[in-house]
Amino acid sequence: DAGVTQSPTHLIKTRGQQVTLRCSPKSGHDTVSWYQQALGQGPQFIFQYYEEEERQRGNFPDRFSGHQFPNYSSELNVNALLLGDSALYLCASSGPAQGVETQYFGPGTRLLVL
Amino acid sequence: AQKVTQAQTEISVVEKEDVTLDCVYETRDTTYYLFWYKQPPSGELVFLIRRNSFDEQNEISGRYSWNFQKSTSSFNFTITASQVVDSAVYFCALIAGGTSYGKLTFGQGTILTVHP
């Protein structure tokens, strides 16, 4: 049973560019959440997708957007990259939605913005 | 708003010592869920345990045990007879009811180093 997978594992971009990160949830899960973890900090919630819609959003600017596909996989897009966007981006999946489910995390994508 | 505080930034112990990681939480919701995750150097967060606000029963799983006390808003994690493989960053996290339905609020994490 495959766990949560994310791609790519590492990414280097320059300021102003755009990036797309991808996540495939654990089998049987229908909800995907994204988190940003800066170095030495705890993860910060970006948003959560369920039934292809953004269900909840954290305190992140509109430069951060996402999408969920019919197969429950998800993408995180970040536009106009800033140096401060350098972080580990974690995807978590949960479900099936029957209340508050435990979130299981993928290995993350390390993004470096130069 | 919810908040999780892990006051211990770093802990260093020698193998076979017992170690307790502290976690204090704040929420106005009466229904909430507490979690512990382990983050090894690879970066992936590994789920360890979940506790619901209406269940204060403590839990033991092998060398791991958790002490949940609503009276002090604490959810502490103890590793008995620590091993080098326990070295990692440990995060305590909270999901509260209402509008924070699916949002995990994490503490800053505690870096645990177990020396041989």
Short mmCIF file of C-alpha atoms in Angstrom, two decimals:
data_model
loop_
_atom_site.label_atom_id
_atom_site.label_comp_id
_atom_site.label_asym_id
_atom_site.label_seq_id
_atom_site.Cartn_x
_atom_site.Cartn_y
_atom_site.Cartn_z
CA ASP A 1 0.00 0.00 0.00
CA ALA A 2 1.76 3.14 -1.24
CA GLY A 3 1.90 6.09 1.08
CA VAL A 4 1.70 9.73 0.15
CA THR A 5 4.03 10.60 -2.71
CA GLN A 6 5.31 13.99 -3.78
CA SER A 7 7.25 15.27 -6.75
CA PRO A 8 9.76 16.61 -7.34
CA THR A 9 11.91 15.96 -4.28
CA HIS A 10 14.03 19.05 -4.80
CA LEU A 11 13.61 22.17 -6.85
CA ILE A 12 15.66 25.32 -7.45
CA LYS A 13 13.98 28.42 -8.85
CA THR A 14 14.78 32.10 -9.14
CA ARG A 15 12.78 35.02 -7.81
CA GLY A 16 9.72 35.85 -9.86
CA GLN A 17 9.35 32.41 -11.36
CA GLN A 18 6.41 30.08 -10.89
CA VAL A 19 6.48 26.55 -9.49
CA THR A 20 4.12 23.57 -9.40
CA LEU A 21 4.42 20.84 -6.82
CA ARG A 22 2.52 17.56 -7.03
CA CYS A 23 1.05 15.16 -4.51
CA SER A 24 -0.62 11.75 -4.73
CA PRO A 25 -2.58 10.76 -1.64
CA LYS A 26 -2.48 7.48 0.20
CA SER A 27 -4.80 4.85 -1.24
CA GLY A 28 -8.34 5.35 0.04
CA HIS A 29 -7.82 8.98 1.06
CA ASP A 30 -9.86 11.75 -0.51
CA THR A 31 -8.55 14.88 1.22
CA VAL A 32 -5.23 16.62 0.60
CA SER A 33 -3.64 19.31 2.74
CA TRP A 34 -0.53 21.36 2.01
CA TYR A 35 1.92 22.76 4.54
CA GLN A 36 4.99 24.98 4.34
CA GLN A 37 7.86 24.29 6.72
CA ALA A 38 10.61 26.89 6.94
CA LEU A 39 13.95 25.82 8.32
CA GLY A 40 13.79 25.25 12.07
CA GLN A 41 10.06 25.86 12.26
CA GLY A 42 6.93 23.79 12.55
CA PRO A 43 4.80 23.26 9.44
CA GLN A 44 2.32 26.00 8.58
CA PHE A 45 -1.03 25.13 7.01
CA ILE A 46 -1.50 26.49 3.49
CA PHE A 47 -4.83 24.96 2.40
CA GLN A 48 -6.88 21.79 2.20
CA TYR A 49 -8.70 20.27 -0.78
CA TYR A 50 -11.71 17.99 -0.68
CA GLU A 51 -14.00 17.06 -3.56
CA GLU A 52 -11.85 19.17 -5.89
CA GLU A 53 -12.53 22.33 -3.93
CA GLU A 54 -10.51 24.36 -1.44
CA ARG A 55 -12.20 23.61 1.87
CA GLN A 56 -10.00 25.63 4.17
CA ARG A 57 -7.14 28.08 3.81
CA GLY A 58 -4.40 29.34 6.09
CA ASN A 59 -2.78 32.78 6.13
CA PHE A 60 -1.03 32.61 2.80
CA PRO A 61 -1.27 35.14 -0.05
CA ASP A 62 -3.12 34.49 -3.28
CA ARG A 63 0.20 33.68 -4.94
CA PHE A 64 -0.36 30.26 -3.43
CA SER A 65 -3.03 28.32 -5.25
CA GLY A 66 -3.96 24.72 -5.65
CA HIS A 67 -5.99 22.16 -7.43
CA GLN A 68 -7.37 18.73 -6.77
CA PHE A 69 -8.08 16.27 -9.55
CA PRO A 70 -10.84 13.66 -9.78
CA ASN A 71 -8.35 10.95 -8.73
CA TYR A 72 -7.73 13.00 -5.52
CA SER A 73 -4.18 13.96 -6.45
CA SER A 74 -3.31 17.60 -5.96
CA GLU A 75 -1.05 20.39 -7.13
CA LEU A 76 0.32 23.39 -5.30
CA ASN A 77 1.20 26.39 -7.44
CA VAL A 78 3.23 29.35 -6.27
CA ASN A 79 3.52 32.42 -8.49
CA ALA A 80 6.00 35.27 -8.38
CA LEU A 81 8.39 33.40 -6.12
CA LEU A 82 10.09 35.27 -3.30
CA LEU A 83 13.24 34.32 -1.44
CA GLY A 84 11.06 33.70 1.61
CA ASP A 85 9.20 30.95 -0.21
CA SER A 86 12.25 28.72 0.22
CA ALA A 87 11.03 25.89 2.42
CA LEU A 88 10.03 22.26 2.65
CA TYR A 89 6.54 21.81 1.23
CA LEU A 90 4.65 18.94 2.75
CA CYS A 91 1.55 17.27 1.45
CA ALA A 92 -0.72 15.29 3.74
CA SER A 93 -3.65 13.09 2.90
CA SER A 94 -6.56 11.90 5.02
CA GLY A 95 -9.96 10.30 4.71
CA PRO A 96 -12.35 9.08 3.77
CA ALA A 97 -14.01 12.17 5.12
CA GLN A 98 -16.03 11.17 8.19
CA GLY A 99 -15.02 13.86 10.63
CA VAL A 100 -11.53 14.78 11.70
CA GLU A 101 -9.18 12.25 10.18
CA THR A 102 -5.52 11.74 10.90
CA GLN A 103 -3.28 13.33 8.27
CA TYR A 104 -0.44 11.27 6.82
CA PHE A 105 2.45 13.12 5.28
CA GLY A 106 4.59 12.64 2.21
CA PRO A 107 8.37 13.11 2.07
CA GLY A 108 8.06 16.72 0.97
CA THR A 109 9.50 18.89 -1.77
CA ARG A 110 12.45 21.09 -0.87
CA LEU A 111 12.18 24.38 -2.75
CA LEU A 112 15.09 26.79 -2.92
CA VAL A 113 14.47 30.24 -4.38
CA LEU A 114 17.57 32.14 -5.44
CA ALA B 1 -7.21 30.88 17.68
CA GLN B 2 -5.28 27.76 18.50
CA LYS B 3 -1.72 27.56 19.75
CA VAL B 4 0.72 24.78 20.57
CA THR B 5 3.83 25.41 22.63
CA GLN B 6 6.79 23.10 22.87
CA ALA B 7 9.06 24.91 25.29
CA GLN B 8 11.99 22.53 24.88
CA THR B 9 13.86 23.49 21.73
CA GLU B 10 16.53 20.82 22.05
CA ILE B 11 17.07 17.82 24.31
CA SER B 12 20.18 15.69 24.42
CA VAL B 13 20.28 12.35 26.25
CA VAL B 14 22.42 9.27 26.39
CA GLU B 15 21.04 5.99 25.12
CA LYS B 16 18.78 4.11 27.57
CA GLU B 17 17.79 7.29 29.40
CA ASP B 18 14.11 8.15 29.67
CA VAL B 19 13.07 11.46 28.12
CA THR B 20 9.85 13.47 28.25
CA LEU B 21 8.85 15.96 25.58
CA ASP B 22 6.44 18.64 26.77
CA CYS B 23 3.47 20.03 24.86
CA VAL B 24 1.02 22.69 26.01
CA TYR B 25 -1.94 23.68 23.88
CA GLU B 26 -4.48 26.48 23.78
CA THR B 27 -7.93 26.38 22.25
CA ARG B 28 -11.38 27.70 23.07
CA ASP B 29 -13.07 24.75 21.43
CA THR B 30 -14.38 21.99 23.67
CA THR B 31 -13.82 19.40 20.94
CA TYR B 32 -10.29 19.08 19.67
CA TYR B 33 -7.70 16.52 18.62
CA LEU B 34 -4.06 16.27 19.61
CA PHE B 35 -1.28 14.61 17.66
CA TRP B 36 2.39 13.79 17.88
CA TYR B 37 4.55 13.47 14.78
CA LYS B 38 8.19 12.47 14.38
CA GLN B 39 10.37 14.06 11.69
CA PRO B 40 13.63 12.22 11.00
CA PRO B 41 16.37 13.89 8.93
CA SER B 42 14.70 12.64 5.73
CA GLY B 43 11.97 15.23 6.34
CA GLU B 44 8.85 13.09 6.24
CA LEU B 45 6.49 13.59 9.18
CA VAL B 46 5.62 10.25 10.73
CA PHE B 47 2.35 9.99 12.66
CA LEU B 48 2.77 8.62 16.18
CA ILE B 49 -0.48 9.12 18.06
CA ARG B 50 -3.82 10.92 18.09
CA ARG B 51 -5.93 11.83 21.12
CA ASN B 52 -9.47 13.25 21.23
CA SER B 53 -10.42 15.86 23.80
CA PHE B 54 -13.08 13.64 25.33
CA ASP B 55 -10.67 10.77 25.95
CA GLU B 56 -8.09 11.49 28.65
CA GLN B 57 -6.92 7.93 28.93
CA ASN B 58 -3.17 7.72 28.76
CA GLU B 59 -1.59 5.41 26.23
CA ILE B 60 1.47 3.23 26.04
CA SER B 61 2.90 1.78 22.85
CA GLY B 62 6.11 -0.12 23.40
CA ARG B 63 8.71 2.37 24.65
CA TYR B 64 6.39 5.32 23.92
CA SER B 65 3.80 6.70 26.31
CA TRP B 66 1.59 9.76 26.30
CA ASN B 67 0.11 11.69 29.21
CA PHE B 68 -2.93 13.81 28.33
CA GLN B 69 -4.15 16.19 31.06
CA LYS B 70 -6.97 18.58 30.19
CA SER B 71 -6.63 20.35 33.55
CA THR B 72 -3.20 21.65 32.55
CA SER B 73 -3.79 21.62 28.74
CA SER B 74 -0.83 19.35 28.30
CA PHE B 75 -0.11 16.34 26.12
CA ASN B 76 3.36 15.11 27.03
CA PHE B 77 5.30 12.35 25.31
CA THR B 78 7.74 10.04 27.09
CA ILE B 79 10.27 7.74 25.49
CA THR B 80 11.51 5.03 27.83
CA ALA B 81 14.99 3.59 27.37
CA SER B 82 15.80 5.90 24.46
CA GLN B 83 17.70 4.63 21.44
CA VAL B 84 19.83 6.35 18.83
CA VAL B 85 17.07 5.73 16.27
CA ASP B 86 14.79 7.98 18.33
CA SER B 87 16.88 10.99 17.31
CA ALA B 88 14.57 13.28 15.34
CA VAL B 89 12.46 16.39 15.61
CA TYR B 90 9.18 15.76 17.39
CA PHE B 91 6.11 17.89 16.79
CA CYS B 92 2.97 18.22 18.83
CA ALA B 93 -0.07 19.41 16.86
CA LEU B 94 -3.71 20.33 17.35
CA ILE B 95 -6.89 20.31 15.30
CA ALA B 96 -9.76 22.22 16.89
CA GLY B 97 -13.37 22.13 15.89
CA GLY B 98 -15.37 24.79 14.11
CA THR B 99 -13.66 26.60 11.25
CA SER B 100 -10.28 24.96 11.91
CA TYR B 101 -11.76 21.65 10.91
CA GLY B 102 -8.89 20.22 8.92
CA LYS B 103 -6.04 22.51 9.88
CA LEU B 104 -3.20 21.12 11.94
CA THR B 105 -1.57 23.73 14.16
CA PHE B 106 1.96 22.64 15.01
CA GLY B 107 4.31 23.57 17.80
CA GLN B 108 7.86 24.66 17.02
CA GLY B 109 9.17 21.17 17.54
CA THR B 110 11.71 19.61 19.92
CA ILE B 111 15.00 18.33 18.54
CA LEU B 112 15.88 15.12 20.34
CA THR B 113 19.41 13.79 20.08
CA VAL B 114 20.18 10.41 21.60
CA HIS B 115 23.90 9.73 21.98
CA PRO B 116 25.28 6.18 22.04
#
